XYZ file of C-alpha atoms in Angstrom:
779
model
C -87.009 -40.156 65.150
C -84.591 -41.476 62.584
C -82.639 -44.611 63.395
C -79.821 -43.628 61.036
C -76.562 -42.149 62.232
C -76.914 -38.381 62.311
C -74.142 -35.837 61.885
C -74.596 -32.267 63.049
C -73.127 -29.628 60.725
C -76.039 -27.263 60.089
C -75.469 -24.131 62.200
C -77.925 -22.581 64.685
C -79.541 -25.983 65.281
C -80.142 -26.526 68.986
C -82.750 -29.242 68.521
C -82.991 -33.010 68.361
C -83.239 -32.780 64.561
C -80.221 -34.023 62.634
C -78.809 -32.549 59.452
C -80.599 -35.304 57.553
C -83.982 -34.405 59.030
C -83.535 -30.678 58.369
C -82.465 -31.287 54.767
C -85.493 -33.542 54.232
C -87.826 -31.022 55.879
C -86.589 -28.089 53.774
C -85.502 -29.749 50.514
C -87.023 -33.223 50.404
C -85.597 -36.697 50.920
C -84.289 -37.037 47.373
C -81.975 -34.068 47.939
C -80.457 -35.726 51.014
C -79.455 -38.675 48.853
C -77.986 -36.323 46.237
C -76.027 -34.499 48.913
C -74.558 -37.778 50.150
C -73.702 -38.811 46.591
C -71.881 -35.527 46.002
C -69.945 -36.032 49.198
C -68.927 -39.435 47.937
C -67.501 -37.638 44.888
C -65.661 -35.243 47.245
C -67.310 -32.250 45.567
C -69.045 -30.598 48.495
C -66.542 -29.105 50.964
C -66.997 -25.330 50.909
C -70.250 -25.561 48.949
C -71.791 -27.884 51.535
C -70.921 -25.471 54.335
C -72.560 -22.586 52.450
C -75.651 -24.708 51.762
C -75.855 -25.646 55.423
C -75.620 -21.953 56.367
C -78.635 -21.264 54.139
C -80.608 -24.165 55.604
C -79.571 -23.269 59.158
C -80.770 -19.698 58.696
C -84.169 -20.808 57.439
C -84.498 -23.494 60.109
C -83.701 -21.192 63.034
C -86.284 -18.680 61.788
C -88.947 -21.334 61.199
C -88.611 -22.574 64.780
C -88.344 -19.149 66.424
C -91.509 -16.990 66.243
C -89.692 -14.104 67.938
C -87.288 -13.822 64.993
C -90.251 -14.202 62.645
C -92.008 -11.272 64.309
C -88.878 -9.156 63.985
C -88.587 -9.913 60.263
C -92.284 -9.285 59.659
C -92.036 -5.860 61.307
C -88.891 -4.884 59.376
C -89.259 -5.227 55.606
C -85.720 -3.957 55.012
C -84.189 -6.587 57.290
C -86.294 -9.263 55.627
C -85.051 -8.266 52.202
C -81.453 -8.254 53.418
C -81.831 -11.800 54.730
C -83.231 -13.113 51.445
C -80.459 -11.338 49.527
C -77.812 -12.958 51.725
C -79.328 -16.413 51.240
C -79.503 -15.891 47.477
C -75.881 -14.754 47.347
C -74.809 -17.921 49.141
C -76.655 -20.009 46.557
C -75.073 -18.029 43.704
C -71.629 -18.789 45.145
C -72.525 -22.463 45.262
C -73.614 -22.318 41.596
C -70.293 -20.763 40.633
C -68.446 -23.616 42.302
C -70.683 -26.339 40.846
C -68.671 -26.476 37.612
C -71.665 -27.741 35.692
C -72.144 -30.829 37.892
C -75.749 -31.868 37.256
C -76.301 -33.344 40.717
C -74.986 -30.178 42.346
C -77.232 -28.060 40.116
C -80.235 -30.231 40.970
C -79.525 -29.779 44.683
C -79.087 -26.042 44.113
C -82.447 -25.810 42.304
C -84.167 -27.438 45.263
C -82.460 -24.973 47.613
C -83.579 -22.022 45.481
C -87.165 -23.306 45.562
C -86.978 -23.645 49.308
C -85.667 -20.090 49.741
C -88.382 -18.803 47.403
C -91.076 -20.620 49.397
C -89.557 -19.248 52.592
C -89.559 -15.686 51.182
C -93.161 -15.983 49.997
C -94.320 -17.354 53.346
C -92.831 -14.352 55.151
C -94.348 -11.941 52.642
C -97.794 -13.551 52.907
C -97.742 -13.884 56.687
C -98.651 -10.283 57.480
C -101.392 -10.208 54.893
C -102.996 -13.399 56.190
C -102.659 -12.208 59.787
C -104.691 -9.122 58.906
C -107.341 -11.266 57.208
C -107.589 -13.652 60.158
C -107.646 -10.852 62.711
C -110.423 -8.993 60.896
C -112.611 -12.118 60.677
C -112.045 -13.346 64.237
C -112.587 -9.847 65.676
C -116.195 -10.134 64.495
C -116.648 -12.969 66.988
C -114.421 -12.315 70.000
C -112.589 -9.483 71.700
C -109.553 -8.253 69.756
C -107.277 -8.887 72.732
C -108.181 -12.584 72.542
C -106.542 -12.981 69.104
C -102.787 -13.543 69.430
C -100.104 -13.844 66.765
C -97.183 -12.851 68.988
C -94.151 -15.060 69.545
C -94.871 -15.729 73.205
C -98.385 -17.019 72.565
C -97.244 -19.243 69.708
C -94.250 -20.607 71.637
C -96.541 -21.373 74.581
C -98.859 -23.417 72.372
C -96.489 -25.281 70.060
C -96.102 -28.265 72.397
C -97.511 -29.929 75.498
C -95.875 -31.816 78.381
C -94.027 -34.050 75.893
C -91.889 -31.090 74.662
C -92.125 -32.456 71.096
C -93.146 -29.965 68.393
C -93.920 -30.107 64.675
C -95.430 -26.767 63.562
C -96.103 -23.505 65.360
C -99.773 -22.476 65.388
C -100.648 -19.593 63.092
C -102.864 -17.954 65.717
C -103.857 -18.583 69.329
C -107.378 -17.613 70.452
C -108.585 -17.120 74.036
C -112.419 -16.911 73.918
C -114.109 -15.186 76.854
C -117.301 -17.248 76.959
C -118.679 -20.647 76.045
C -121.246 -19.005 73.757
C -118.481 -17.677 71.456
C -117.137 -21.108 70.533
C -119.510 -22.073 67.723
C -118.950 -18.765 65.922
C -115.181 -19.050 66.383
C -115.198 -22.554 64.931
C -117.240 -21.350 61.957
C -114.798 -18.473 61.379
C -111.755 -20.754 61.519
C -113.371 -23.153 59.057
C -114.063 -20.242 56.723
C -110.391 -19.170 57.009
C -109.233 -22.761 56.307
C -107.462 -23.011 59.670
C -107.517 -26.401 61.358
C -108.565 -26.070 65.016
C -106.555 -27.420 67.936
C -108.556 -27.455 71.203
C -106.310 -26.857 74.210
C -106.653 -26.558 77.953
C -103.757 -26.778 80.407
C -101.330 -28.307 77.921
C -100.464 -31.130 80.333
C -100.886 -33.965 77.820
C -98.155 -36.591 77.576
C -98.731 -37.872 74.042
C -98.973 -34.775 71.825
C -102.739 -34.509 71.377
C -102.622 -30.678 71.396
C -99.501 -30.315 69.218
C -100.283 -28.669 65.850
C -99.236 -30.689 62.811
C -100.156 -27.983 60.270
C -98.758 -24.440 59.912
C -102.262 -23.181 59.076
C -103.695 -23.963 62.492
C -105.608 -22.094 65.172
C -105.231 -23.126 68.793
C -108.370 -22.314 70.773
C -107.343 -22.092 74.409
C -110.271 -22.682 76.751
C -108.702 -21.479 80.007
C -111.083 -18.497 80.252
C -114.058 -20.869 80.240
C -113.704 -21.213 83.988
C -117.232 -21.114 85.382
C -117.731 -23.567 88.232
C -121.383 -24.233 89.048
C -123.124 -25.027 92.299
C -123.262 -28.527 93.753
C -126.735 -30.046 93.571
C -128.276 -33.307 94.761
C -129.593 -35.857 92.272
C -133.332 -36.352 92.568
C -133.973 -39.791 94.041
C -130.287 -40.214 94.947
C -129.685 -37.590 97.621
C -126.243 -38.955 98.526
C -125.106 -38.400 94.913
C -124.369 -34.798 93.957
C -123.663 -33.144 90.613
C -121.707 -30.139 89.424
C -121.578 -28.341 86.081
C -118.185 -26.972 85.008
C -116.804 -25.286 81.928
C -113.941 -26.780 79.937
C -111.231 -24.436 81.182
C -111.713 -25.121 84.893
C -108.584 -26.569 86.491
C -109.276 -30.067 87.808
C -108.112 -29.328 91.341
C -110.643 -26.481 91.678
C -113.473 -28.962 91.144
C -112.008 -31.320 93.745
C -111.654 -28.482 96.244
C -115.237 -27.303 95.724
C -116.525 -30.870 96.056
C -114.670 -31.165 99.364
C -116.616 -28.175 100.763
C -119.758 -30.312 100.524
C -118.050 -33.438 101.840
C -117.943 -34.935 98.361
C -115.254 -36.540 96.196
C -114.522 -35.601 92.593
C -113.150 -38.830 91.157
C -111.188 -37.376 88.208
C -107.756 -37.213 89.752
C -104.803 -37.107 87.303
C -101.355 -36.361 88.745
C -101.462 -33.046 86.847
C -104.721 -31.992 88.534
C -103.266 -28.634 89.625
C -102.793 -27.678 85.944
C -104.937 -29.939 83.747
C -108.398 -28.733 82.747
C -111.776 -30.402 82.471
C -111.955 -30.282 78.674
C -108.669 -32.146 78.385
C -109.754 -34.669 81.024
C -112.792 -35.512 78.892
C -110.903 -35.584 75.583
C -108.333 -38.000 77.037
C -110.686 -39.863 79.413
C -108.259 -39.081 82.230
C -107.955 -41.268 85.298
C -105.712 -41.006 88.335
C -105.380 -42.702 91.700
C -109.110 -42.537 92.536
C -110.020 -44.411 89.348
C -109.405 -47.717 91.110
C -112.665 -47.105 93.006
C -114.750 -44.773 90.830
C -113.389 -45.160 87.307
C -112.058 -42.654 84.795
C -113.639 -39.433 83.502
C -116.240 -41.217 81.362
C -117.537 -43.212 84.325
C -118.254 -39.954 86.184
C -119.887 -37.881 83.439
C -123.599 -37.112 83.321
C -123.399 -34.941 80.200
C -121.098 -32.750 78.116
C -121.396 -30.135 75.393
C -119.145 -29.594 72.386
C -119.007 -27.740 69.091
C -118.745 -30.144 66.164
C -116.798 -29.804 62.874
C -119.886 -28.338 61.212
C -119.899 -25.517 63.826
C -123.047 -26.832 65.512
C -123.672 -27.596 69.154
C -123.942 -31.159 70.409
C -124.963 -32.279 73.878
C -124.263 -35.843 74.989
C -126.185 -37.181 77.998
C -125.625 -40.407 79.895
C -128.898 -42.325 80.293
C -129.604 -44.507 83.335
C -126.310 -43.746 85.047
C -125.293 -46.516 87.467
C -123.486 -44.015 89.785
C -120.325 -46.109 89.733
C -117.662 -47.455 87.407
C -118.923 -48.950 84.132
C -118.508 -52.722 84.446
C -117.715 -55.162 81.659
C -121.259 -56.539 81.668
C -122.917 -53.087 81.594
C -124.498 -51.385 78.637
C -123.698 -47.674 78.784
C -126.395 -45.600 77.085
C -126.072 -42.063 75.732
C -128.414 -39.552 74.114
C -126.976 -37.215 71.431
C -128.905 -33.958 70.929
C -127.788 -31.535 68.206
C -128.528 -27.794 68.202
C -128.283 -24.896 65.801
C -125.440 -22.378 66.225
C -127.503 -20.598 68.903
C -127.044 -23.642 71.130
C -130.749 -23.765 71.956
C -132.703 -24.849 68.863
C -132.713 -28.691 68.559
C -132.000 -30.271 65.193
C -134.025 -33.437 64.612
C -134.579 -36.205 67.140
C -131.971 -37.350 69.670
C -129.716 -40.209 68.633
C -129.232 -43.062 71.102
C -125.890 -44.855 71.481
C -125.538 -48.110 73.408
C -121.972 -49.184 74.145
C -121.172 -52.553 75.797
C -118.949 -52.283 78.842
C -116.345 -54.537 77.251
C -115.793 -51.829 74.610
C -115.186 -49.140 77.236
C -112.023 -50.918 78.382
C -110.464 -54.242 77.559
C -111.836 -56.956 79.861
C -109.471 -57.759 82.713
C -107.913 -54.280 82.754
C -108.556 -51.352 85.066
C -108.023 -48.716 82.361
C -107.838 -48.545 78.570
C -107.992 -45.505 76.261
C -106.781 -47.201 73.071
C -110.249 -47.550 71.513
C -110.464 -44.225 69.699
C -113.788 -45.054 68.020
C -115.520 -46.118 71.268
C -118.829 -46.887 69.595
C -118.939 -43.454 67.943
C -119.210 -41.653 71.294
C -118.310 -37.992 70.583
C -115.365 -36.280 72.303
C -114.424 -39.078 74.719
C -110.877 -40.319 73.984
C -110.957 -38.428 70.663
C -108.144 -36.074 71.735
C -109.725 -32.982 70.177
C -110.147 -34.578 66.728
C -113.944 -34.376 66.456
C -114.885 -31.099 68.137
C -114.235 -28.707 70.991
C -115.619 -29.544 74.436
C -117.039 -26.493 76.201
C -118.666 -27.736 79.425
C -119.781 -30.831 81.307
C -121.800 -32.085 84.240
C -120.169 -34.584 86.620
C -121.363 -36.739 89.476
C -119.701 -36.324 92.873
C -119.416 -39.208 95.308
C -120.159 -39.027 99.035
C -116.944 -38.794 101.001
C -116.456 -41.671 103.429
C -116.350 -40.600 107.074
C -112.988 -42.198 107.781
C -109.858 -42.527 105.654
C -106.500 -44.054 106.505
C -103.402 -43.750 104.344
C -101.055 -46.712 104.580
C -97.416 -46.416 103.519
C -95.673 -49.730 102.830
C -91.884 -49.781 102.436
C -90.504 -52.978 100.899
C -86.863 -53.678 101.723
C -86.343 -57.215 100.453
C -83.869 -57.600 97.582
C -86.188 -60.033 95.797
C -89.041 -58.014 94.279
C -90.779 -61.250 93.334
C -91.978 -61.205 96.932
C -92.888 -57.516 96.995
C -94.799 -56.932 93.743
C -97.525 -59.551 94.457
C -98.416 -57.505 97.540
C -100.329 -55.202 95.147
C -102.698 -57.963 94.054
C -102.884 -59.459 97.545
C -103.781 -56.139 99.181
C -106.386 -55.229 96.580
C -108.015 -58.657 96.805
C -108.192 -58.460 100.589
C -109.739 -54.965 100.651
C -112.337 -55.778 97.984
C -113.616 -58.633 100.138
C -114.232 -56.386 103.135
C -117.784 -55.168 103.583
C -118.156 -51.366 103.725
C -114.465 -50.784 102.913
C -113.364 -48.782 99.880
C -109.949 -48.841 98.221
C -109.801 -45.213 97.042
C -106.169 -45.038 95.983
C -103.183 -47.347 95.490
C -99.949 -45.897 94.124
C -96.516 -47.443 93.588
C -92.980 -46.061 93.266
C -90.014 -48.177 92.211
C -86.480 -47.870 93.544
C -85.389 -45.302 90.958
C -88.342 -43.039 91.712
C -87.736 -43.430 95.439
C -84.237 -42.048 94.929
C -85.394 -39.354 92.487
C -87.956 -37.824 94.863
C -85.346 -37.870 97.670
C -87.562 -40.089 99.752
C -86.891 -40.284 103.512
C -87.717 -43.715 104.859
C -90.146 -43.897 107.751
C -88.566 -47.124 108.998
C -85.691 -47.133 111.464
C -83.228 -48.167 108.759
C -80.257 -46.593 107.013
C -81.206 -48.013 103.593
C -83.907 -46.894 101.182
C -86.756 -49.279 100.329
C -86.805 -51.095 96.983
C -90.505 -50.430 96.443
C -93.113 -48.122 97.954
C -96.890 -48.493 98.105
C -99.267 -45.726 99.206
C -102.836 -46.898 99.869
C -105.983 -45.005 100.824
C -108.502 -47.131 102.743
C -111.911 -45.584 103.434
C -115.292 -46.366 104.966
C -118.022 -45.093 107.263
C -117.102 -47.330 110.218
C -113.938 -46.188 111.994
C -113.173 -49.541 113.573
C -113.521 -51.414 110.275
C -111.221 -48.936 108.485
C -108.611 -49.156 111.250
C -108.721 -52.972 111.229
C -108.383 -53.089 107.431
C -105.368 -50.756 107.527
C -103.713 -52.872 110.235
C -104.310 -56.074 108.286
C -102.775 -54.550 105.147
C -99.653 -53.741 107.165
C -99.588 -57.273 108.598
C -99.827 -58.806 105.121
C -96.969 -56.607 103.953
C -94.810 -57.543 106.947
C -94.807 -61.109 105.635
C -93.291 -59.772 102.404
C -90.310 -58.051 104.046
C -92.081 -54.688 104.293
C -92.667 -52.212 107.054
C -95.958 -50.361 107.249
C -97.093 -46.998 108.611
C -100.607 -45.606 108.998
C -101.595 -41.920 108.761
C -104.911 -40.949 110.339
C -105.166 -37.153 110.311
C -105.573 -35.146 107.117
C -102.210 -33.453 107.695
C -100.373 -36.745 108.177
C -102.058 -38.261 105.125
C -101.030 -35.287 103.005
C -97.412 -35.700 104.109
C -97.524 -39.358 103.048
C -98.734 -38.373 99.566
C -96.273 -35.520 98.976
C -93.542 -37.757 97.570
C -95.938 -39.165 94.944
C -96.472 -35.637 93.589
C -92.744 -35.177 92.882
C -92.325 -37.932 90.305
C -91.212 -35.474 87.602
C -87.845 -35.400 89.394
C -86.892 -38.638 87.636
C -85.726 -36.617 84.607
C -83.836 -33.884 86.464
C -80.458 -35.017 85.112
C -81.656 -34.855 81.470
C -83.023 -31.303 81.687
C -86.493 -32.718 82.431
C -86.803 -34.446 79.029
C -88.041 -38.017 79.152
C -89.993 -40.529 77.157
C -93.159 -40.998 79.177
C -95.182 -44.124 78.448
C -98.234 -45.261 80.344
C -99.281 -48.856 79.784
C -101.739 -51.217 81.435
C -101.260 -54.893 82.257
C -103.527 -57.298 84.137
C -102.845 -57.076 87.870
C -101.823 -60.717 88.071
C -99.062 -60.045 85.501
C -97.469 -57.072 87.301
C -94.623 -59.212 88.630
C -93.891 -60.458 85.112
C -93.833 -56.894 83.804
C -91.522 -55.843 86.626
C -89.154 -58.702 85.693
C -89.080 -57.577 82.054
C -88.269 -53.983 83.029
C -85.587 -55.122 85.449
C -84.051 -57.251 82.716
C -83.928 -54.215 80.404
C -82.251 -52.182 83.143
C -79.633 -54.876 83.803
C -78.878 -55.111 80.087
C -78.646 -51.341 79.676
C -76.446 -50.882 82.731
C -74.066 -53.642 81.688
C -73.915 -52.489 78.067
C -73.038 -49.001 79.280
C -70.194 -50.371 81.410
C -68.915 -52.397 78.459
C -68.831 -49.199 76.381
C -66.780 -47.528 79.117
C -64.300 -50.415 79.068
C -64.001 -50.169 75.280
C -63.420 -46.408 75.490
C -60.713 -46.801 78.146
C -58.958 -49.459 76.048
C -59.043 -47.091 73.077
C -57.618 -44.305 75.233
C -54.708 -46.488 76.373
C -53.801 -47.019 72.715
C -54.320 -43.383 71.715
C -51.931 -40.456 71.156
C -53.728 -38.705 74.039
C -52.448 -41.347 76.474
C -48.881 -40.852 75.219
C -49.284 -37.071 75.590
C -50.624 -37.401 79.141
C -47.684 -39.631 80.066
C -45.127 -37.402 78.364
C -46.403 -34.193 79.959
C -46.971 -35.461 83.478
C -45.001 -38.636 84.203
C -41.321 -39.255 84.910
C -41.706 -43.021 84.652
C -39.564 -44.739 81.984
C -41.165 -46.226 78.897
C -40.768 -49.823 80.023
C -42.645 -49.246 83.280
C -45.435 -47.381 81.492
C -45.741 -50.142 78.910
C -45.967 -52.750 81.691
C -48.738 -50.756 83.418
C -50.549 -50.327 80.143
C -50.422 -54.050 79.330
C -51.554 -54.937 82.848
C -54.521 -52.555 82.488
C -55.423 -53.900 79.034
C -55.299 -57.488 80.279
C -57.476 -56.678 83.284
C -60.012 -54.787 81.171
C -60.238 -57.662 78.714
C -60.827 -60.165 81.516
C -63.586 -58.041 83.046
C -65.172 -57.481 79.636
C -65.262 -61.225 78.952
C -66.837 -61.978 82.332
C -69.538 -59.331 81.920
C -70.240 -60.208 78.297
C -70.511 -63.869 79.244
C -73.114 -62.973 81.871
C -75.153 -61.107 79.301
C -74.856 -63.886 76.733
C -76.100 -66.405 79.294
C -78.742 -64.265 80.949
C -81.359 -67.002 80.610
C -78.994 -69.928 81.117
C -79.557 -71.692 84.430
C -76.882 -71.753 87.105
C -76.930 -74.682 89.579
C -79.926 -73.098 91.315
C -81.434 -70.373 89.120
C -80.890 -68.255 86.014
C -78.144 -65.677 85.728
C -80.870 -63.058 85.313
C -82.526 -63.897 88.625
C -79.155 -63.823 90.360
C -78.423 -60.393 88.962
C -81.946 -59.262 89.712
C -81.546 -60.178 93.365
C -78.216 -58.303 93.469
C -76.428 -61.376 94.867
C -74.156 -61.143 91.831
C -73.209 -57.531 91.191
C -71.734 -55.925 88.111
C -69.834 -53.111 89.760
C -67.789 -50.705 87.665
C -66.194 -49.161 90.748
C -64.944 -52.432 92.196
C -64.136 -54.266 88.967
C -62.698 -51.441 86.844
C -62.138 -48.061 88.509
C -60.394 -49.288 91.653
C -57.962 -51.728 89.904
C -57.071 -49.159 87.193
C -56.341 -46.465 89.756
C -54.102 -48.899 91.626
C -52.199 -49.783 88.443
C -51.668 -46.102 87.598
C -50.998 -45.037 91.174
C -48.885 -41.995 91.930
C -49.155 -38.240 91.660
C -47.341 -38.130 88.339
C -50.048 -40.326 86.762
C -52.982 -38.221 87.983
C -53.695 -37.045 84.417
C -54.268 -40.652 83.328
C -56.581 -41.353 86.249
C -58.440 -38.131 85.461
C -58.980 -39.339 81.897
C -60.439 -42.604 83.226
C -62.811 -40.576 85.377
C -63.757 -38.314 82.474
C -64.461 -41.257 80.144
C -66.612 -42.908 82.816
C -68.604 -39.746 83.520
C -69.183 -38.977 79.834
C -70.423 -42.427 78.845
C -72.327 -43.044 82.061
C -74.351 -39.864 81.485
C -75.830 -41.515 78.384
C -76.865 -44.641 80.302
C -80.516 -45.448 79.788
C -82.770 -46.845 82.469
C -86.474 -47.462 82.827
C -88.242 -46.165 85.954
C -91.792 -47.030 86.976
C -94.561 -45.667 89.111
C -98.061 -47.078 88.987
C -101.681 -46.449 89.646
C -101.156 -49.890 91.099
C -104.779 -50.814 91.767
C -105.534 -50.469 88.042
C -102.357 -52.039 86.669
C -101.737 -48.656 84.999
C -97.945 -48.328 84.860
C -96.141 -45.102 84.044
C -92.911 -46.232 82.436
C -90.374 -43.446 81.989
C -87.022 -43.252 80.213
C -85.021 -40.033 80.819
C -82.971 -39.082 77.737
C -80.798 -36.245 76.464
C -82.562 -34.848 73.413
C -79.301 -34.115 71.560
C -77.875 -37.614 72.077
C -78.892 -39.449 68.900
C -77.653 -42.861 70.002
C -79.489 -42.479 73.284
C -82.735 -41.479 71.538
C -82.488 -44.368 69.103
C -81.892 -46.890 71.865
C -84.764 -45.396 73.887
C -87.012 -45.922 70.858
C -85.974 -49.564 70.706
C -86.648 -49.975 74.429
C -90.147 -48.512 74.018
C -90.877 -50.894 71.147
C -89.686 -53.776 73.285
C -91.852 -52.652 76.202
C -94.946 -52.479 73.992
C -94.320 -56.023 72.779
C -94.099 -57.154 76.413
C -97.330 -55.321 77.313
C -99.266 -56.978 74.507
C -97.768 -60.385 75.351
C -98.999 -59.990 78.930
C -102.539 -59.179 77.738
C -102.302 -55.417 78.321
C -102.768 -52.231 76.286
C -100.386 -49.423 75.317
C -102.245 -46.583 77.078
C -104.427 -46.353 80.141
C -104.940 -42.600 80.494
C -102.343 -40.598 78.543
C -103.995 -41.211 75.188
C -102.320 -41.997 71.864
C -101.480 -38.675 70.199
C -98.200 -38.797 68.286
C -96.056 -40.816 70.675
C -98.062 -44.075 70.695
C -99.665 -44.097 67.265
C -97.297 -46.686 65.821
C -98.319 -49.170 68.529
C -102.060 -49.118 67.808
C -103.528 -52.194 66.169
C -104.458 -51.666 62.480
C -108.129 -52.404 63.155
C -108.186 -49.744 65.883
C -106.743 -47.145 63.526
C -109.135 -48.177 60.773
C -112.225 -47.782 62.963
C -111.147 -44.264 63.990
C -110.369 -43.336 60.358
C -113.899 -44.325 59.340
C -115.311 -42.261 62.226
C -113.147 -39.254 61.323
C -114.249 -39.404 57.677
C -117.870 -39.415 58.812
C -117.730 -36.502 61.260
C -114.780 -34.393 60.031
C -113.672 -35.410 56.525
C -111.953 -32.060 55.817
C -109.881 -32.045 58.993
C -111.428 -28.949 60.561
C -110.275 -30.281 63.944
C -106.718 -31.411 64.664
C -106.010 -32.286 61.051
C -104.146 -35.589 60.511
C -103.895 -36.366 64.248
C -104.419 -40.050 65.113
C -104.048 -40.902 61.434
C -101.253 -42.746 59.628
C -98.004 -40.742 59.503
C -98.848 -38.438 62.416
C -96.163 -39.913 64.664
C -92.778 -38.616 65.840
C -91.050 -38.784 62.452
C -91.655 -35.050 61.868
C -91.270 -34.020 65.521
C -88.305 -32.369 67.199
C -87.509 -30.943 70.613
C -85.110 -28.201 71.728
C -81.885 -29.368 73.337
C -80.903 -27.448 76.452
C -77.726 -29.510 76.529
C -76.639 -28.081 73.164
C -77.368 -24.571 74.396
C -75.246 -25.263 77.479
C -72.369 -26.477 75.312
C -72.635 -23.404 73.086
C -72.607 -21.153 76.151
C -69.462 -22.851 77.442
C -67.754 -22.417 74.076
C -68.638 -18.726 73.949
C -67.530 -18.237 77.538
C -64.182 -19.897 76.801
């Protein structure tokens, strides 16, 4: 996302892209500079509008496959469009008056229109070629070029998009995959593996227009549960890549087993994606992430051959730092049965699986050359896997801890304290530990279990398990007692129904972005458990700064309004007060606003300066010193401009407050607390450029904090496009070397996880802009 100021003049653009980004995408960056230079010469009024109409027409078609389909089916309409665009450019040429810069810009526009025309003309022809070749491998109904299929596969849970896929393929069986991969390679289509599309970093987002998304959701075979020879309490299950994660968990439960792969999106995410991202979840605190629970997996490689990876000497638990994880790599011909050469053995030290001292870490994309794991679909397509299932403990208690104290420095250490206590207890398992902060508590409309009228400041949900009922009950009671000493109240659920009710609120965390049309920047980071309180302080500091800065902007806007023609109009149309009285009120308001501004700004300037007892930041953090817009600004202003004849002025104050407050940024957190895996979310409006830019700066600041605290930038969401800029150079270099070895031509997910494949070329639709357009049309 650009950090430059962006002006929106190009029509039909309901996306986060600015005029600058569209001009660069369609004409090149040099033409944007020429356009600005011409504007400086005041030579672009009508001509600029006509150019923007041309660019807007091409842009809306490029991002709307339904319009593309309509144009492809109607040659006459397509020709009419190109003629209209060409006429616009001819009119611009006539107005250029020989200006060389204008003519250079015009030439670039003509080239762009020509490229656009050729792409439409060639589309049908290439579709026929692709369809004919793919139909030799899979059922014709599995090959989709339609708008709906392409729209459904242009993005993932991030909502960012770069290019629409050329074709979407839905193979019926695992055995088809190698032939499909070979066909796509022959057609020069880069392959994007995709399952449920629940990724949060853009791993399944196509970066190339010549791409084929292979959707694995029909690969949904779920095998029988079998015991491991010599380890009868350990069971295994073989599943295909398209099986939804929750289905595996449900089948495991029928045999009194636990499937440890437990991402929040388990009701939609699929097994192939879990492996490609090395997904975790709340159960990872006890049993590790996907890799820890795999016995073997199969994939089709960039040379269209089969590869099976098998874990050797599995330890039946989480890979520890001092372990050596061993794997056997067996390659097969395209039939999937004929071995090629001898197996290759990989030995990966446990301290390469995840950074020592951390519960999760998926930033090592190379990972000792281990295929598929954490590779985000860049080195092949996963088709099936065999997992271990853990014996379900006989007794489980869910503990809900509600922390009400205003000082979170007392509450946050309860995470470390509770985990340390439970790990010392013989025959007790900590099988889940989740955290919600105050903003999430409000977002999910949480109803406190305590006999209080206030909401808690922090919530912990903990699953405690074991085979001895008395020991589990005692451990749960002790956890509550420990929390009581930290100004918390605790509640214990015993039955399955009661436990499920306790966990329901955790499943509704997406509600945090309801006010921004569900668009948010979603970062997952990991910090050492002992530094969680420090991380919480840093996030709280950001929130205090953002909240105060937003209030200062409101004050500035109100001061501007009081000096504006609009204020005079509101007074003239609605008030009978004489000019002297109005001027006195105005001066009184200005003086008050200036005094408040100085006090608040002084607090921000001295955030780290100590007061007689503590820093200004800690005072603000504990809420003993509040920055209240309502009490300090709204109430005094309404009293100054009291009276029915000044209602229009008060309404303007309210309108200014509502408009600027809606763009207020805040950071909300929920954690897989036992792992130190923190989901850090920033809801934003995708059409608000200033808001997006500031959110970018906040993310950069957060990543600096994470690294300073000894953490990593991703624990389970992967890297994709959204986190690439935060990877260490040596990490990127090791993956680049691996990619050049296994897929030098980019047959899979071309350019992903490589330099430049970040959010600079990405955009997202803006529902807010569509709402504004609808209101304009309605009016």
